[in-house]
Amino acid sequence: MTIEPQLTEILKARSAGAFLFIGLGFSRRYLGLDGWAGLLDRFCVAGKPFEYYRATADGDIPGAAKLLAADFNKYWWSAKEYEASVRIHKGKIDNATSALRIEISNYLAGLDLVAAVKADYGGEIELLSSLNVDGIITTNWDLFLEHLFPDFKTYIGQNELLFSNPQKIGEIYKIHGCASEPRSLVLTSDDYTTFNDRNPYLAAKLITVFVEHPVVF
């Protein structure tokens, strides 16, 4: 039995439109992005492999990201390949993780989103972008969803959601941050501690979405 009839009945039974909850698998399929460990591995340029950072952090990837960020910060300031980026962004560096956040964001912002739309899954992407949904909740940092839903208003990070008044229609909630704002990325173990401390407030803010809307993961 296919899922379409069941899903159709669920959607018909609700007065509000659906929300999509989108995670990393979406970006891996349509943008060809690496997993989180693969993304961090791209920035292991200071002479140590990602496996070193992961082992030192006892397998905890956010912990590994914090260790990597410290080494990357030292490398970034004097590395020839980042000279232009240092000139542009040095005024934005306020801690040892800033350089890594900036370069991850630069990488994600530089992805060719138009090419992704025209690639192997173009038909699926066309269907996705034409969906009539009320909103999207995502943990992804890239800008692909904004590209597919250009008329949606985007809320970045916990702060924007907690201290704004979302209307729950035509909106994207990027709860782990966005490449357009490097400081917003939930990247390191410290970021996850802060995120978890505020999580009850975020959950309270989003619970109305789950109560009022069908949510498709």
PDB file of C-alpha atoms in Angstrom:
ATOM      1  CA  MET A   1       0.000   0.000   0.000  1.00  0.00           C
ATOM      2  CA  THR A   2       1.371   3.426  -0.941  1.00  0.00           C
ATOM      3  CA  ILE A   3       1.572   6.297   1.501  1.00  0.00           C
ATOM      4  CA  GLU A   4      -0.187   8.829  -0.761  1.00  0.00           C
ATOM      5  CA  PRO A   5      -3.816   7.957   0.198  1.00  0.00           C
ATOM      6  CA  GLN A   6      -3.009   8.032   3.912  1.00  0.00           C
ATOM      7  CA  LEU A   7      -1.134  11.308   3.615  1.00  0.00           C
ATOM      8  CA  THR A   8      -3.936  12.838   1.563  1.00  0.00           C
ATOM      9  CA  GLU A   9      -6.479  11.962   4.233  1.00  0.00           C
ATOM     10  CA  ILE A  10      -4.325  13.446   6.979  1.00  0.00           C
ATOM     11  CA  LEU A  11      -3.841  16.693   5.070  1.00  0.00           C
ATOM     12  CA  LYS A  12      -7.542  16.945   4.203  1.00  0.00           C
ATOM     13  CA  ALA A  13      -8.497  16.486   7.846  1.00  0.00           C
ATOM     14  CA  ARG A  14      -6.510  19.527   8.993  1.00  0.00           C
ATOM     15  CA  SER A  15      -7.667  23.070   8.459  1.00  0.00           C
ATOM     16  CA  ALA A  16      -4.120  24.485   8.377  1.00  0.00           C
ATOM     17  CA  GLY A  17      -1.518  23.776   5.716  1.00  0.00           C
ATOM     18  CA  ALA A  18       1.412  21.457   6.218  1.00  0.00           C
ATOM     19  CA  PHE A  19       4.874  22.286   7.535  1.00  0.00           C
ATOM     20  CA  LEU A  20       7.950  20.466   6.255  1.00  0.00           C
ATOM     21  CA  PHE A  21      10.713  19.451   8.679  1.00  0.00           C
ATOM     22  CA  ILE A  22      13.882  19.179   6.610  1.00  0.00           C
ATOM     23  CA  GLY A  23      17.265  17.848   7.670  1.00  0.00           C
ATOM     24  CA  LEU A  24      20.686  17.063   6.219  1.00  0.00           C
ATOM     25  CA  GLY A  25      19.443  14.286   3.931  1.00  0.00           C
ATOM     26  CA  PHE A  26      17.719  16.926   1.811  1.00  0.00           C
ATOM     27  CA  SER A  27      20.961  18.791   1.123  1.00  0.00           C
ATOM     28  CA  ARG A  28      22.925  15.595   0.604  1.00  0.00           C
ATOM     29  CA  ARG A  29      20.491  14.452  -2.066  1.00  0.00           C
ATOM     30  CA  TYR A  30      19.996  17.693  -3.972  1.00  0.00           C
ATOM     31  CA  LEU A  31      23.249  19.591  -3.368  1.00  0.00           C
ATOM     32  CA  GLY A  32      25.603  16.647  -2.992  1.00  0.00           C
ATOM     33  CA  LEU A  33      26.765  17.977   0.364  1.00  0.00           C
ATOM     34  CA  ASP A  34      28.928  15.885   2.644  1.00  0.00           C
ATOM     35  CA  GLY A  35      27.663  14.778   6.006  1.00  0.00           C
ATOM     36  CA  TRP A  36      28.580  16.933   8.976  1.00  0.00           C
ATOM     37  CA  ALA A  37      31.870  15.101   9.523  1.00  0.00           C
ATOM     38  CA  GLY A  38      32.654  15.390   5.806  1.00  0.00           C
ATOM     39  CA  LEU A  39      31.999  19.119   5.855  1.00  0.00           C
ATOM     40  CA  LEU A  40      34.351  19.625   8.797  1.00  0.00           C
ATOM     41  CA  ASP A  41      36.953  17.434   7.131  1.00  0.00           C
ATOM     42  CA  ARG A  42      37.176  20.002   4.305  1.00  0.00           C
ATOM     43  CA  PHE A  43      38.614  22.475   6.793  1.00  0.00           C
ATOM     44  CA  CYS A  44      41.228  20.215   8.369  1.00  0.00           C
ATOM     45  CA  VAL A  45      44.045  22.230   6.794  1.00  0.00           C
ATOM     46  CA  ALA A  46      46.328  22.646   9.802  1.00  0.00           C
ATOM     47  CA  GLY A  47      48.034  19.251   9.459  1.00  0.00           C
ATOM     48  CA  LYS A  48      45.702  17.041  11.488  1.00  0.00           C
ATOM     49  CA  PRO A  49      42.991  14.799   9.975  1.00  0.00           C
ATOM     50  CA  PHE A  50      39.400  15.032  11.158  1.00  0.00           C
ATOM     51  CA  GLU A  51      39.762  11.615  12.784  1.00  0.00           C
ATOM     52  CA  TYR A  52      42.270  13.182  15.210  1.00  0.00           C
ATOM     53  CA  TYR A  53      39.764  15.803  16.348  1.00  0.00           C
ATOM     54  CA  ARG A  54      36.939  13.281  16.614  1.00  0.00           C
ATOM     55  CA  ALA A  55      39.090  10.867  18.649  1.00  0.00           C
ATOM     56  CA  THR A  56      40.302  13.657  20.936  1.00  0.00           C
ATOM     57  CA  ALA A  57      36.677  14.623  21.529  1.00  0.00           C
ATOM     58  CA  ASP A  58      35.762  10.993  22.309  1.00  0.00           C
ATOM     59  CA  GLY A  59      33.665  10.701  19.165  1.00  0.00           C
ATOM     60  CA  ASP A  60      31.601  13.833  19.820  1.00  0.00           C
ATOM     61  CA  ILE A  61      31.417  15.791  16.557  1.00  0.00           C
ATOM     62  CA  PRO A  62      30.466  19.161  18.123  1.00  0.00           C
ATOM     63  CA  GLY A  63      33.418  18.679  20.471  1.00  0.00           C
ATOM     64  CA  ALA A  64      35.629  17.875  17.482  1.00  0.00           C
ATOM     65  CA  ALA A  65      34.371  21.025  15.746  1.00  0.00           C
ATOM     66  CA  LYS A  66      35.450  23.121  18.747  1.00  0.00           C
ATOM     67  CA  LEU A  67      38.964  21.640  18.658  1.00  0.00           C
ATOM     68  CA  LEU A  68      39.198  22.050  14.893  1.00  0.00           C
ATOM     69  CA  ALA A  69      38.041  25.662  15.126  1.00  0.00           C
ATOM     70  CA  ALA A  70      40.932  26.537  17.448  1.00  0.00           C
ATOM     71  CA  ASP A  71      43.552  25.081  15.075  1.00  0.00           C
ATOM     72  CA  PHE A  72      41.831  26.548  12.031  1.00  0.00           C
ATOM     73  CA  ASN A  73      41.838  29.998  13.619  1.00  0.00           C
ATOM     74  CA  LYS A  74      45.645  29.890  13.979  1.00  0.00           C
ATOM     75  CA  TYR A  75      46.075  28.685  10.400  1.00  0.00           C
ATOM     76  CA  TRP A  76      43.570  31.094   8.833  1.00  0.00           C
ATOM     77  CA  TRP A  77      45.367  34.295   9.797  1.00  0.00           C
ATOM     78  CA  SER A  78      48.564  33.486   7.888  1.00  0.00           C
ATOM     79  CA  ALA A  79      47.440  31.028   5.172  1.00  0.00           C
ATOM     80  CA  LYS A  80      47.901  32.293   1.618  1.00  0.00           C
ATOM     81  CA  GLU A  81      44.616  30.754   0.412  1.00  0.00           C
ATOM     82  CA  TYR A  82      42.671  32.786   2.953  1.00  0.00           C
ATOM     83  CA  GLU A  83      44.449  36.125   2.492  1.00  0.00           C
ATOM     84  CA  ALA A  84      41.503  37.764   0.718  1.00  0.00           C
ATOM     85  CA  SER A  85      39.034  36.398   3.242  1.00  0.00           C
ATOM     86  CA  VAL A  86      41.121  37.702   6.150  1.00  0.00           C
ATOM     87  CA  ARG A  87      41.128  41.190   4.625  1.00  0.00           C
ATOM     88  CA  ILE A  88      37.354  41.115   4.220  1.00  0.00           C
ATOM     89  CA  HIS A  89      36.346  39.469   7.482  1.00  0.00           C
ATOM     90  CA  LYS A  90      39.037  40.227  10.077  1.00  0.00           C
ATOM     91  CA  GLY A  91      36.826  42.830  11.734  1.00  0.00           C
ATOM     92  CA  LYS A  92      34.190  40.167  12.376  1.00  0.00           C
ATOM     93  CA  ILE A  93      36.472  37.802  14.309  1.00  0.00           C
ATOM     94  CA  ASP A  94      35.453  37.830  17.962  1.00  0.00           C
ATOM     95  CA  ASN A  95      36.485  34.368  19.169  1.00  0.00           C
ATOM     96  CA  ALA A  96      38.451  31.268  18.167  1.00  0.00           C
ATOM     97  CA  THR A  97      35.521  29.771  16.246  1.00  0.00           C
ATOM     98  CA  SER A  98      34.757  32.790  14.055  1.00  0.00           C
ATOM     99  CA  ALA A  99      37.148  31.961  11.200  1.00  0.00           C
ATOM    100  CA  LEU A 100      35.786  28.445  10.797  1.00  0.00           C
ATOM    101  CA  ARG A 101      32.208  29.719  10.865  1.00  0.00           C
ATOM    102  CA  ILE A 102      33.023  32.284   8.176  1.00  0.00           C
ATOM    103  CA  GLU A 103      34.720  29.804   5.842  1.00  0.00           C
ATOM    104  CA  ILE A 104      32.007  27.145   6.248  1.00  0.00           C
ATOM    105  CA  SER A 105      29.463  29.843   5.441  1.00  0.00           C
ATOM    106  CA  ASN A 106      31.478  31.034   2.427  1.00  0.00           C
ATOM    107  CA  TYR A 107      31.630  27.467   1.124  1.00  0.00           C
ATOM    108  CA  LEU A 108      27.895  26.885   1.523  1.00  0.00           C
ATOM    109  CA  ALA A 109      26.966  30.292   0.116  1.00  0.00           C
ATOM    110  CA  GLY A 110      29.126  29.555  -2.921  1.00  0.00           C
ATOM    111  CA  LEU A 111      27.276  26.409  -3.944  1.00  0.00           C
ATOM    112  CA  ASP A 112      25.695  26.584  -7.397  1.00  0.00           C
ATOM    113  CA  LEU A 113      22.000  26.331  -6.542  1.00  0.00           C
ATOM    114  CA  VAL A 114      20.862  26.847 -10.136  1.00  0.00           C
ATOM    115  CA  ALA A 115      22.942  23.879 -11.253  1.00  0.00           C
ATOM    116  CA  ALA A 116      21.387  21.784  -8.480  1.00  0.00           C
ATOM    117  CA  VAL A 117      17.911  22.569  -9.790  1.00  0.00           C
ATOM    118  CA  LYS A 118      18.940  21.427 -13.272  1.00  0.00           C
ATOM    119  CA  ALA A 119      20.721  18.269 -12.119  1.00  0.00           C
ATOM    120  CA  ASP A 120      19.545  14.647 -11.867  1.00  0.00           C
ATOM    121  CA  TYR A 121      16.714  15.408  -9.454  1.00  0.00           C
ATOM    122  CA  GLY A 122      15.354  18.419 -11.318  1.00  0.00           C
ATOM    123  CA  GLY A 123      11.859  16.926 -11.551  1.00  0.00           C
ATOM    124  CA  GLU A 124      11.692  16.318  -7.816  1.00  0.00           C
ATOM    125  CA  ILE A 125      12.966  19.802  -7.063  1.00  0.00           C
ATOM    126  CA  GLU A 126      10.374  21.355  -9.365  1.00  0.00           C
ATOM    127  CA  LEU A 127       7.636  19.496  -7.510  1.00  0.00           C
ATOM    128  CA  LEU A 128       9.054  20.508  -4.143  1.00  0.00           C
ATOM    129  CA  SER A 129       9.255  24.188  -5.042  1.00  0.00           C
ATOM    130  CA  SER A 130       5.622  24.155  -6.179  1.00  0.00           C
ATOM    131  CA  LEU A 131       4.306  22.626  -2.949  1.00  0.00           C
ATOM    132  CA  ASN A 132       1.596  24.552  -1.151  1.00  0.00           C
ATOM    133  CA  VAL A 133       2.981  24.442   2.390  1.00  0.00           C
ATOM    134  CA  ASP A 134       2.613  26.917   5.231  1.00  0.00           C
ATOM    135  CA  GLY A 135       6.222  26.732   6.317  1.00  0.00           C
ATOM    136  CA  ILE A 136       9.468  24.854   6.805  1.00  0.00           C
ATOM    137  CA  ILE A 137      11.512  23.988   9.884  1.00  0.00           C
ATOM    138  CA  THR A 138      15.108  23.029   9.138  1.00  0.00           C
ATOM    139  CA  THR A 139      18.444  22.340  10.798  1.00  0.00           C
ATOM    140  CA  ASN A 140      20.303  22.956   7.509  1.00  0.00           C
ATOM    141  CA  TRP A 141      22.743  25.843   7.094  1.00  0.00           C
ATOM    142  CA  ASP A 142      22.762  26.121   3.296  1.00  0.00           C
ATOM    143  CA  LEU A 143      20.571  28.492   1.269  1.00  0.00           C
ATOM    144  CA  PHE A 144      18.772  25.984  -0.940  1.00  0.00           C
ATOM    145  CA  LEU A 145      15.382  26.287   0.733  1.00  0.00           C
ATOM    146  CA  GLU A 146      15.418  30.066   0.352  1.00  0.00           C
ATOM    147  CA  HIS A 147      16.206  29.489  -3.326  1.00  0.00           C
ATOM    148  CA  LEU A 148      13.251  27.115  -3.740  1.00  0.00           C
ATOM    149  CA  PHE A 149      10.832  29.267  -1.722  1.00  0.00           C
ATOM    150  CA  PRO A 150      11.969  32.858  -2.442  1.00  0.00           C
ATOM    151  CA  ASP A 151       8.767  34.439  -1.142  1.00  0.00           C
ATOM    152  CA  PHE A 152       9.045  32.854   2.311  1.00  0.00           C
ATOM    153  CA  LYS A 153      10.305  34.925   5.247  1.00  0.00           C
ATOM    154  CA  THR A 154      13.296  33.341   6.977  1.00  0.00           C
ATOM    155  CA  TYR A 155      13.907  33.333  10.733  1.00  0.00           C
ATOM    156  CA  ILE A 156      17.507  32.453  11.613  1.00  0.00           C
ATOM    157  CA  GLY A 157      18.478  30.833  14.884  1.00  0.00           C
ATOM    158  CA  GLN A 158      16.730  30.587  18.221  1.00  0.00           C
ATOM    159  CA  ASN A 159      16.908  34.291  18.995  1.00  0.00           C
ATOM    160  CA  GLU A 160      14.928  35.401  15.960  1.00  0.00           C
ATOM    161  CA  LEU A 161      12.243  32.838  16.713  1.00  0.00           C
ATOM    162  CA  LEU A 162      12.127  33.542  20.428  1.00  0.00           C
ATOM    163  CA  PHE A 163      11.981  37.309  20.116  1.00  0.00           C
ATOM    164  CA  SER A 164       9.814  37.642  17.015  1.00  0.00           C
ATOM    165  CA  ASN A 165       6.197  36.955  16.250  1.00  0.00           C
ATOM    166  CA  PRO A 166       6.102  34.389  13.429  1.00  0.00           C
ATOM    167  CA  GLN A 167       2.789  34.065  11.643  1.00  0.00           C
ATOM    168  CA  LYS A 168       3.287  30.370  10.796  1.00  0.00           C
ATOM    169  CA  ILE A 169       2.543  30.877   7.118  1.00  0.00           C
ATOM    170  CA  GLY A 170       5.060  31.414   4.332  1.00  0.00           C
ATOM    171  CA  GLU A 171       8.023  31.112   6.710  1.00  0.00           C
ATOM    172  CA  ILE A 172      11.278  29.168   7.078  1.00  0.00           C
ATOM    173  CA  TYR A 173      12.634  28.533  10.583  1.00  0.00           C
ATOM    174  CA  LYS A 174      16.382  27.796  10.486  1.00  0.00           C
ATOM    175  CA  ILE A 175      16.764  26.623  14.061  1.00  0.00           C
ATOM    176  CA  HIS A 176      20.477  25.720  13.794  1.00  0.00           C
ATOM    177  CA  GLY A 177      21.472  28.934  12.044  1.00  0.00           C
ATOM    178  CA  CYS A 178      22.272  29.865   8.450  1.00  0.00           C
ATOM    179  CA  ALA A 179      25.294  30.433   6.220  1.00  0.00           C
ATOM    180  CA  SER A 180      24.081  33.984   5.625  1.00  0.00           C
ATOM    181  CA  GLU A 181      24.920  34.737   9.281  1.00  0.00           C
ATOM    182  CA  PRO A 182      28.089  32.831  10.292  1.00  0.00           C
ATOM    183  CA  ARG A 183      27.706  33.669  13.986  1.00  0.00           C
ATOM    184  CA  SER A 184      24.346  31.902  14.041  1.00  0.00           C
ATOM    185  CA  LEU A 185      25.710  28.426  13.207  1.00  0.00           C
ATOM    186  CA  VAL A 186      25.135  25.782  15.870  1.00  0.00           C
ATOM    187  CA  LEU A 187      28.562  24.254  15.292  1.00  0.00           C
ATOM    188  CA  THR A 188      30.531  23.470  18.425  1.00  0.00           C
ATOM    189  CA  SER A 189      29.845  21.748  21.733  1.00  0.00           C
ATOM    190  CA  ASP A 190      29.481  25.188  23.344  1.00  0.00           C
ATOM    191  CA  ASP A 191      26.831  26.108  20.773  1.00  0.00           C
ATOM    192  CA  TYR A 192      24.901  22.934  21.549  1.00  0.00           C
ATOM    193  CA  THR A 193      25.046  23.677  25.275  1.00  0.00           C
ATOM    194  CA  THR A 194      23.550  27.111  24.636  1.00  0.00           C
ATOM    195  CA  PHE A 195      20.998  25.633  22.240  1.00  0.00           C
ATOM    196  CA  ASN A 196      19.927  23.001  24.755  1.00  0.00           C
ATOM    197  CA  ASP A 197      19.679  25.573  27.557  1.00  0.00           C
ATOM    198  CA  ARG A 198      17.198  27.555  25.461  1.00  0.00           C
ATOM    199  CA  ASN A 199      15.512  24.518  23.944  1.00  0.00           C
ATOM    200  CA  PRO A 200      12.456  24.541  26.265  1.00  0.00           C
ATOM    201  CA  TYR A 201      11.646  28.082  25.113  1.00  0.00           C
ATOM    202  CA  LEU A 202      12.105  27.169  21.449  1.00  0.00           C
ATOM    203  CA  ALA A 203       9.982  24.050  21.918  1.00  0.00           C
ATOM    204  CA  ALA A 204       7.221  26.155  23.473  1.00  0.00           C
ATOM    205  CA  LYS A 205       7.396  28.516  20.511  1.00  0.00           C
ATOM    206  CA  LEU A 206       7.185  25.707  17.965  1.00  0.00           C
ATOM    207  CA  ILE A 207       4.651  23.518  19.744  1.00  0.00           C
ATOM    208  CA  THR A 208       1.788  25.490  18.197  1.00  0.00           C
ATOM    209  CA  VAL A 209       3.113  24.510  14.764  1.00  0.00           C
ATOM    210  CA  PHE A 210       2.869  20.828  15.701  1.00  0.00           C
ATOM    211  CA  VAL A 211      -0.562  21.282  17.242  1.00  0.00           C
ATOM    212  CA  GLU A 212      -2.098  23.316  14.431  1.00  0.00           C
ATOM    213  CA  HIS A 213      -0.339  21.918  11.352  1.00  0.00           C
ATOM    214  CA  PRO A 214       0.450  18.482   9.961  1.00  0.00           C
ATOM    215  CA  VAL A 215       4.257  18.196   9.911  1.00  0.00           C
ATOM    216  CA  VAL A 216       5.945  16.136   7.203  1.00  0.00           C
ATOM    217  CA  PHE A 217       9.471  14.961   8.024  1.00  0.00           C
TER     218      PHE A 217
END
